[in-house]
Amino acid sequence: MDTVNIIIPISRDLILERLFASLELMTTPPNTNLLTVVDGGDKKLYEKVRNFTEMSKFKQRLCIYRKDRPVKNLSIRDRRLRIAKIHNEIKGLMTGAHYVFGIEDDTIVPSYALKRLMRAYESKPNAGFIQGAEIGRWGVNYIGAWQVDDIYETKKFTSLPVGEGLQEMDAGGFYCFLTKYEHYVNHDFKPYENNVLGPDIDYGMAMRQMGMRNFTDWTIKCKHYNRNGGIISFSDTDTVQIEYFLHRKKWLQNVL
């Protein structure tokens, strides 16, 4: 029977009650473990996450507190380096498994998310990773799923429009993703190309360059919360496409 490690880095108390409630409602295999890492924040945040973790339904439950890292006034570069660092740390904290299922602390995944991702992996056993779909990054309502012009000499990333079914992509996000354990623990997490994009993009591109394919499952539509507690969902939000392109050795962003 497949073993799944759920990993959730947490640095904010935006929607913790809703996040952990969604985990309890989610359909999971019996051999599913939960690892939460409180990355900075005060002791109250850690105690809250620890209590939720310990009371959860999962077979093994572990909450780690990184109290020595401040969370305020971080630049984009600092945030990306921090995300990479915590994923590299998680590799040494997990027990062995078949799959790693990652969720971000501002995302609510539907109850069927893990079941459908595992089913998709059964149909694409050589996939690098497969994700659900979520709207909104950095205040712009695009989908965190990307196609590139060339996986080896990349000069342009373009976000996907809303699609259907299981759609191939080159890179995606860490908000709701499933990957094989060996892919995750063997990867050196870092921002993409000297901080052009985040470590999630770098992970997807590394999988592609190793000969694997990545996918978005459009039937898994996640809810994304902003800092003001508002919800960004597919039912009531218009989306745009954006692109990052290399121009005279500089990466520029354009809304399409």
mmCIF file of C-alpha atoms in Angstrom:
data_model
loop_
_atom_site.group_PDB
_atom_site.id
_atom_site.type_symbol
_atom_site.label_atom_id
_atom_site.label_comp_id
_atom_site.label_asym_id
_atom_site.label_seq_id
_atom_site.Cartn_x
_atom_site.Cartn_y
_atom_site.Cartn_z
ATOM 1 C CA MET A 1 0.000 0.000 0.000
ATOM 2 C CA ASP A 2 1.340 3.426 -0.968
ATOM 3 C CA THR A 3 2.649 5.712 1.770
ATOM 4 C CA VAL A 4 2.167 9.475 1.462
ATOM 5 C CA ASN A 5 3.953 12.231 3.374
ATOM 6 C CA ILE A 6 1.947 15.470 3.519
ATOM 7 C CA ILE A 7 4.250 18.472 4.023
ATOM 8 C CA ILE A 8 3.076 21.976 4.959
ATOM 9 C CA PRO A 9 5.499 24.853 5.632
ATOM 10 C CA ILE A 10 3.660 27.439 7.776
ATOM 11 C CA SER A 11 4.650 31.025 8.541
ATOM 12 C CA ARG A 12 1.214 32.705 8.792
ATOM 13 C CA ASP A 13 -2.015 32.287 10.702
ATOM 14 C CA LEU A 14 -4.275 33.197 7.824
ATOM 15 C CA ILE A 15 -6.585 30.197 7.623
ATOM 16 C CA LEU A 16 -5.168 27.546 9.930
ATOM 17 C CA GLU A 17 -8.559 26.335 11.189
ATOM 18 C CA ARG A 18 -9.874 25.950 7.646
ATOM 19 C CA LEU A 19 -6.635 24.406 6.427
ATOM 20 C CA PHE A 20 -6.566 21.663 9.053
ATOM 21 C CA ALA A 21 -10.310 21.076 8.760
ATOM 22 C CA SER A 22 -9.820 20.450 5.034
ATOM 23 C CA LEU A 23 -7.112 17.903 5.836
ATOM 24 C CA GLU A 24 -9.498 15.985 8.084
ATOM 25 C CA LEU A 25 -12.076 15.886 5.288
ATOM 26 C CA MET A 26 -9.591 14.803 2.654
ATOM 27 C CA THR A 27 -9.636 11.209 1.417
ATOM 28 C CA THR A 28 -6.224 9.720 2.232
ATOM 29 C CA PRO A 29 -4.610 6.273 2.246
ATOM 30 C CA PRO A 30 -4.209 4.635 5.699
ATOM 31 C CA ASN A 31 -0.433 5.100 5.506
ATOM 32 C CA THR A 32 -0.496 8.890 5.293
ATOM 33 C CA ASN A 33 1.797 11.004 7.473
ATOM 34 C CA LEU A 34 1.751 14.728 8.252
ATOM 35 C CA LEU A 35 4.791 16.969 8.680
ATOM 36 C CA THR A 36 4.252 20.647 9.478
ATOM 37 C CA VAL A 37 7.140 23.087 9.778
ATOM 38 C CA VAL A 38 6.489 26.428 11.480
ATOM 39 C CA ASP A 39 9.022 28.655 9.789
ATOM 40 C CA GLY A 40 9.458 31.612 12.108
ATOM 41 C CA GLY A 41 6.547 33.367 13.776
ATOM 42 C CA ASP A 42 5.865 33.538 17.488
ATOM 43 C CA LYS A 43 5.447 30.695 19.949
ATOM 44 C CA LYS A 44 1.654 31.014 19.862
ATOM 45 C CA LEU A 45 1.659 30.171 16.156
ATOM 46 C CA TYR A 46 3.823 27.130 16.806
ATOM 47 C CA GLU A 47 1.646 25.924 19.667
ATOM 48 C CA LYS A 48 -1.473 26.293 17.527
ATOM 49 C CA VAL A 49 0.026 24.379 14.600
ATOM 50 C CA ARG A 50 1.463 21.727 16.913
ATOM 51 C CA ASN A 51 -1.938 21.138 18.508
ATOM 52 C CA PHE A 52 -3.672 20.865 15.136
ATOM 53 C CA THR A 53 -0.956 18.499 13.923
ATOM 54 C CA GLU A 54 -1.112 16.260 16.997
ATOM 55 C CA MET A 55 -4.912 16.029 16.838
ATOM 56 C CA SER A 56 -4.988 15.188 13.131
ATOM 57 C CA LYS A 57 -6.026 11.800 11.776
ATOM 58 C CA PHE A 58 -2.727 10.827 10.194
ATOM 59 C CA LYS A 59 -0.570 7.829 11.037
ATOM 60 C CA GLN A 60 2.600 9.758 11.916
ATOM 61 C CA ARG A 61 2.409 13.399 12.987
ATOM 62 C CA LEU A 62 5.320 15.780 13.472
ATOM 63 C CA CYS A 63 5.494 19.557 13.945
ATOM 64 C CA ILE A 64 8.874 21.328 13.815
ATOM 65 C CA TYR A 65 9.483 24.910 14.988
ATOM 66 C CA ARG A 66 12.167 27.093 13.381
ATOM 67 C CA LYS A 67 11.887 29.959 15.854
ATOM 68 C CA ASP A 68 15.171 31.699 14.982
ATOM 69 C CA ARG A 69 14.036 33.007 11.581
ATOM 70 C CA PRO A 70 12.140 36.330 11.417
ATOM 71 C CA VAL A 71 9.194 36.514 9.034
ATOM 72 C CA LYS A 72 8.644 40.265 8.629
ATOM 73 C CA ASN A 73 9.903 42.590 5.897
ATOM 74 C CA LEU A 74 11.371 39.898 3.676
ATOM 75 C CA SER A 75 12.271 40.739 0.092
ATOM 76 C CA ILE A 76 11.135 38.499 -2.766
ATOM 77 C CA ARG A 77 14.661 37.118 -2.960
ATOM 78 C CA ASP A 78 14.715 36.394 0.786
ATOM 79 C CA ARG A 79 11.337 34.678 0.615
ATOM 80 C CA ARG A 80 12.412 32.445 -2.252
ATOM 81 C CA LEU A 81 15.657 31.512 -0.532
ATOM 82 C CA ARG A 82 13.708 30.784 2.635
ATOM 83 C CA ILE A 83 11.270 28.497 0.763
ATOM 84 C CA ALA A 84 14.185 26.626 -0.780
ATOM 85 C CA LYS A 85 15.887 26.263 2.597
ATOM 86 C CA ILE A 86 12.834 24.845 4.302
ATOM 87 C CA HIS A 87 12.265 22.257 1.552
ATOM 88 C CA ASN A 88 15.893 21.182 1.832
ATOM 89 C CA GLU A 89 15.373 20.818 5.590
ATOM 90 C CA ILE A 90 12.151 18.841 5.133
ATOM 91 C CA LYS A 91 14.063 16.206 3.170
ATOM 92 C CA GLY A 92 15.941 15.275 6.336
ATOM 93 C CA LEU A 93 12.857 15.304 8.565
ATOM 94 C CA MET A 94 10.649 12.906 6.602
ATOM 95 C CA THR A 95 10.373 9.170 6.900
ATOM 96 C CA GLY A 96 10.524 7.185 3.671
ATOM 97 C CA ALA A 97 7.397 7.097 1.502
ATOM 98 C CA HIS A 98 6.137 6.547 -2.024
ATOM 99 C CA TYR A 99 4.810 10.081 -2.510
ATOM 100 C CA VAL A 100 5.215 13.608 -1.135
ATOM 101 C CA PHE A 101 2.087 15.792 -1.163
ATOM 102 C CA GLY A 102 2.801 19.481 -0.626
ATOM 103 C CA ILE A 103 0.346 22.206 0.413
ATOM 104 C CA GLU A 104 0.944 25.897 1.127
ATOM 105 C CA ASP A 105 -0.421 27.635 4.212
ATOM 106 C CA ASP A 106 -2.746 29.938 2.229
ATOM 107 C CA THR A 107 -4.409 27.160 0.227
ATOM 108 C CA ILE A 108 -7.478 24.986 0.800
ATOM 109 C CA VAL A 109 -7.475 21.826 -1.277
ATOM 110 C CA PRO A 110 -10.694 19.908 -2.046
ATOM 111 C CA SER A 111 -11.376 16.643 -0.206
ATOM 112 C CA TYR A 112 -10.634 14.587 -3.321
ATOM 113 C CA ALA A 113 -7.320 16.315 -4.144
ATOM 114 C CA LEU A 114 -4.911 13.613 -3.006
ATOM 115 C CA LYS A 115 -7.047 10.772 -4.358
ATOM 116 C CA ARG A 116 -7.193 12.360 -7.821
ATOM 117 C CA LEU A 117 -3.512 13.249 -7.852
ATOM 118 C CA MET A 118 -2.604 9.658 -7.000
ATOM 119 C CA ARG A 119 -4.966 8.405 -9.708
ATOM 120 C CA ALA A 120 -3.339 10.784 -12.196
ATOM 121 C CA TYR A 121 0.086 9.464 -11.203
ATOM 122 C CA GLU A 122 -1.119 5.934 -11.884
ATOM 123 C CA SER A 123 -1.908 7.028 -15.442
ATOM 124 C CA LYS A 124 1.401 8.958 -15.741
ATOM 125 C CA PRO A 125 3.853 6.877 -13.662
ATOM 126 C CA ASN A 126 6.910 8.632 -15.101
ATOM 127 C CA ALA A 127 5.683 12.128 -14.232
ATOM 128 C CA GLY A 128 7.994 14.497 -12.390
ATOM 129 C CA PHE A 129 5.097 15.997 -10.463
ATOM 130 C CA ILE A 130 1.382 16.643 -10.838
ATOM 131 C CA GLN A 131 -0.471 19.590 -9.330
ATOM 132 C CA GLY A 132 -3.944 20.934 -8.829
ATOM 133 C CA ALA A 133 -4.919 24.405 -10.042
ATOM 134 C CA GLU A 134 -4.935 27.679 -8.118
ATOM 135 C CA ILE A 135 -5.456 31.309 -9.063
ATOM 136 C CA GLY A 136 -3.321 34.188 -7.897
ATOM 137 C CA ARG A 137 0.351 34.808 -7.256
ATOM 138 C CA TRP A 138 1.892 38.080 -6.149
ATOM 139 C CA GLY A 139 -1.401 39.949 -6.493
ATOM 140 C CA VAL A 140 -2.024 38.942 -10.133
ATOM 141 C CA ASN A 141 -4.824 36.502 -11.029
ATOM 142 C CA TYR A 142 -2.936 34.047 -13.198
ATOM 143 C CA ILE A 143 -2.588 30.276 -12.891
ATOM 144 C CA GLY A 144 0.623 28.926 -11.385
ATOM 145 C CA ALA A 145 1.301 26.593 -14.317
ATOM 146 C CA TRP A 146 3.891 27.297 -16.989
ATOM 147 C CA GLN A 147 4.996 26.428 -20.492
ATOM 148 C CA VAL A 148 8.451 27.419 -21.726
ATOM 149 C CA ASP A 149 9.945 27.883 -25.153
ATOM 150 C CA ASP A 150 12.886 25.549 -24.525
ATOM 151 C CA ILE A 151 13.566 23.500 -21.376
ATOM 152 C CA TYR A 152 17.357 23.763 -21.776
ATOM 153 C CA GLU A 153 17.885 27.301 -23.052
ATOM 154 C CA THR A 154 14.777 28.966 -21.680
ATOM 155 C CA LYS A 155 14.024 32.510 -22.748
ATOM 156 C CA LYS A 156 10.281 32.650 -22.040
ATOM 157 C CA PHE A 157 7.817 31.324 -19.460
ATOM 158 C CA THR A 158 4.099 31.677 -20.236
ATOM 159 C CA SER A 159 1.350 30.862 -17.742
ATOM 160 C CA LEU A 160 -1.386 28.506 -18.929
ATOM 161 C CA PRO A 161 -4.975 29.645 -19.473
ATOM 162 C CA VAL A 162 -7.631 27.698 -17.586
ATOM 163 C CA GLY A 163 -7.865 24.241 -19.120
ATOM 164 C CA GLU A 164 -9.616 20.902 -18.679
ATOM 165 C CA GLY A 165 -8.659 17.440 -17.523
ATOM 166 C CA LEU A 166 -5.001 16.502 -17.190
ATOM 167 C CA GLN A 167 -2.815 18.950 -19.086
ATOM 168 C CA GLU A 168 0.922 18.822 -19.621
ATOM 169 C CA MET A 169 3.034 21.755 -18.430
ATOM 170 C CA ASP A 170 6.713 22.448 -17.845
ATOM 171 C CA ALA A 171 6.640 23.940 -14.335
ATOM 172 C CA GLY A 172 4.119 24.781 -11.655
ATOM 173 C CA GLY A 173 3.656 25.695 -7.999
ATOM 174 C CA PHE A 174 3.961 24.111 -4.574
ATOM 175 C CA TYR A 175 0.426 25.036 -3.428
ATOM 176 C CA CYS A 176 -1.034 21.537 -4.122
ATOM 177 C CA PHE A 177 1.395 19.091 -5.706
ATOM 178 C CA LEU A 178 2.221 15.404 -5.651
ATOM 179 C CA THR A 179 5.625 14.016 -6.516
ATOM 180 C CA LYS A 180 7.485 10.804 -5.903
ATOM 181 C CA TYR A 181 9.511 10.678 -2.715
ATOM 182 C CA GLU A 182 12.772 9.897 -4.500
ATOM 183 C CA HIS A 183 12.390 12.901 -6.818
ATOM 184 C CA TYR A 184 11.814 15.215 -3.859
ATOM 185 C CA VAL A 185 14.627 14.028 -1.587
ATOM 186 C CA ASN A 186 17.191 13.911 -4.406
ATOM 187 C CA HIS A 187 16.554 17.496 -5.533
ATOM 188 C CA ASP A 188 18.619 20.449 -4.306
ATOM 189 C CA PHE A 189 15.981 23.152 -3.819
ATOM 190 C CA LYS A 190 16.925 26.650 -4.932
ATOM 191 C CA PRO A 191 15.351 29.604 -6.778
ATOM 192 C CA TYR A 192 15.350 29.324 -10.548
ATOM 193 C CA GLU A 193 18.244 30.933 -12.428
ATOM 194 C CA ASN A 194 19.614 33.294 -9.779
ATOM 195 C CA ASN A 195 16.213 34.189 -8.340
ATOM 196 C CA VAL A 196 14.322 34.849 -11.587
ATOM 197 C CA LEU A 197 11.522 32.603 -10.288
ATOM 198 C CA GLY A 198 10.965 30.464 -7.206
ATOM 199 C CA PRO A 199 12.172 26.999 -6.169
ATOM 200 C CA ASP A 200 8.893 25.470 -7.343
ATOM 201 C CA ILE A 201 9.709 26.549 -10.906
ATOM 202 C CA ASP A 202 13.241 25.255 -10.516
ATOM 203 C CA TYR A 203 11.900 21.858 -9.368
ATOM 204 C CA GLY A 204 9.604 21.519 -12.363
ATOM 205 C CA MET A 205 12.329 22.506 -14.802
ATOM 206 C CA ALA A 206 14.730 20.023 -13.212
ATOM 207 C CA MET A 207 12.180 17.237 -13.673
ATOM 208 C CA ARG A 208 11.719 18.186 -17.328
ATOM 209 C CA GLN A 209 15.454 18.268 -17.950
ATOM 210 C CA MET A 210 15.695 14.762 -16.473
ATOM 211 C CA GLY A 211 13.280 13.556 -19.160
ATOM 212 C CA MET A 212 10.051 13.566 -17.139
ATOM 213 C CA ARG A 213 6.752 15.336 -17.806
ATOM 214 C CA ASN A 214 4.729 17.511 -15.416
ATOM 215 C CA PHE A 215 0.964 17.995 -15.364
ATOM 216 C CA THR A 216 -1.874 20.121 -14.014
ATOM 217 C CA ASP A 217 -5.108 18.352 -13.107
ATOM 218 C CA TRP A 218 -7.756 20.981 -13.790
ATOM 219 C CA THR A 219 -10.413 18.986 -11.945
ATOM 220 C CA ILE A 220 -8.627 19.861 -8.672
ATOM 221 C CA LYS A 221 -9.497 23.507 -8.134
ATOM 222 C CA CYS A 222 -8.012 24.928 -4.942
ATOM 223 C CA LYS A 223 -9.098 27.966 -2.958
ATOM 224 C CA HIS A 224 -6.486 30.641 -2.385
ATOM 225 C CA TYR A 225 -6.706 33.127 0.483
ATOM 226 C CA ASN A 226 -5.073 36.527 0.558
ATOM 227 C CA ARG A 227 -3.758 38.384 3.590
ATOM 228 C CA ASN A 228 -7.103 40.121 4.144
ATOM 229 C CA GLY A 229 -8.951 36.820 4.449
ATOM 230 C CA GLY A 230 -10.568 37.038 1.019
ATOM 231 C CA ILE A 231 -10.936 33.986 -1.168
ATOM 232 C CA ILE A 232 -9.753 33.664 -4.751
ATOM 233 C CA SER A 233 -11.658 30.897 -6.505
ATOM 234 C CA PHE A 234 -12.378 29.755 -10.043
ATOM 235 C CA SER A 235 -16.116 30.361 -9.753
ATOM 236 C CA ASP A 236 -15.963 34.131 -9.461
ATOM 237 C CA THR A 237 -12.509 35.254 -10.606
ATOM 238 C CA ASP A 238 -11.358 36.304 -14.050
ATOM 239 C CA THR A 239 -7.842 35.192 -14.916
ATOM 240 C CA VAL A 240 -5.045 36.600 -17.039
ATOM 241 C CA GLN A 241 -1.914 35.098 -18.530
ATOM 242 C CA ILE A 242 1.523 36.445 -17.812
ATOM 243 C CA GLU A 243 4.919 35.769 -19.275
ATOM 244 C CA TYR A 244 8.499 36.160 -18.153
ATOM 245 C CA PHE A 245 10.899 36.735 -21.022
ATOM 246 C CA LEU A 246 14.609 37.267 -21.336
ATOM 247 C CA HIS A 247 15.550 40.599 -22.897
ATOM 248 C CA ARG A 248 19.164 41.727 -23.108
ATOM 249 C CA LYS A 249 20.154 39.402 -20.251
ATOM 250 C CA LYS A 250 17.329 40.683 -18.025
ATOM 251 C CA TRP A 251 14.102 38.854 -17.172
ATOM 252 C CA LEU A 252 11.002 41.005 -17.650
ATOM 253 C CA GLN A 253 7.339 40.349 -16.822
ATOM 254 C CA ASN A 254 4.382 41.081 -19.079
ATOM 255 C CA VAL A 255 0.619 40.620 -18.537
ATOM 256 C CA LEU A 256 -0.944 39.236 -21.707
#
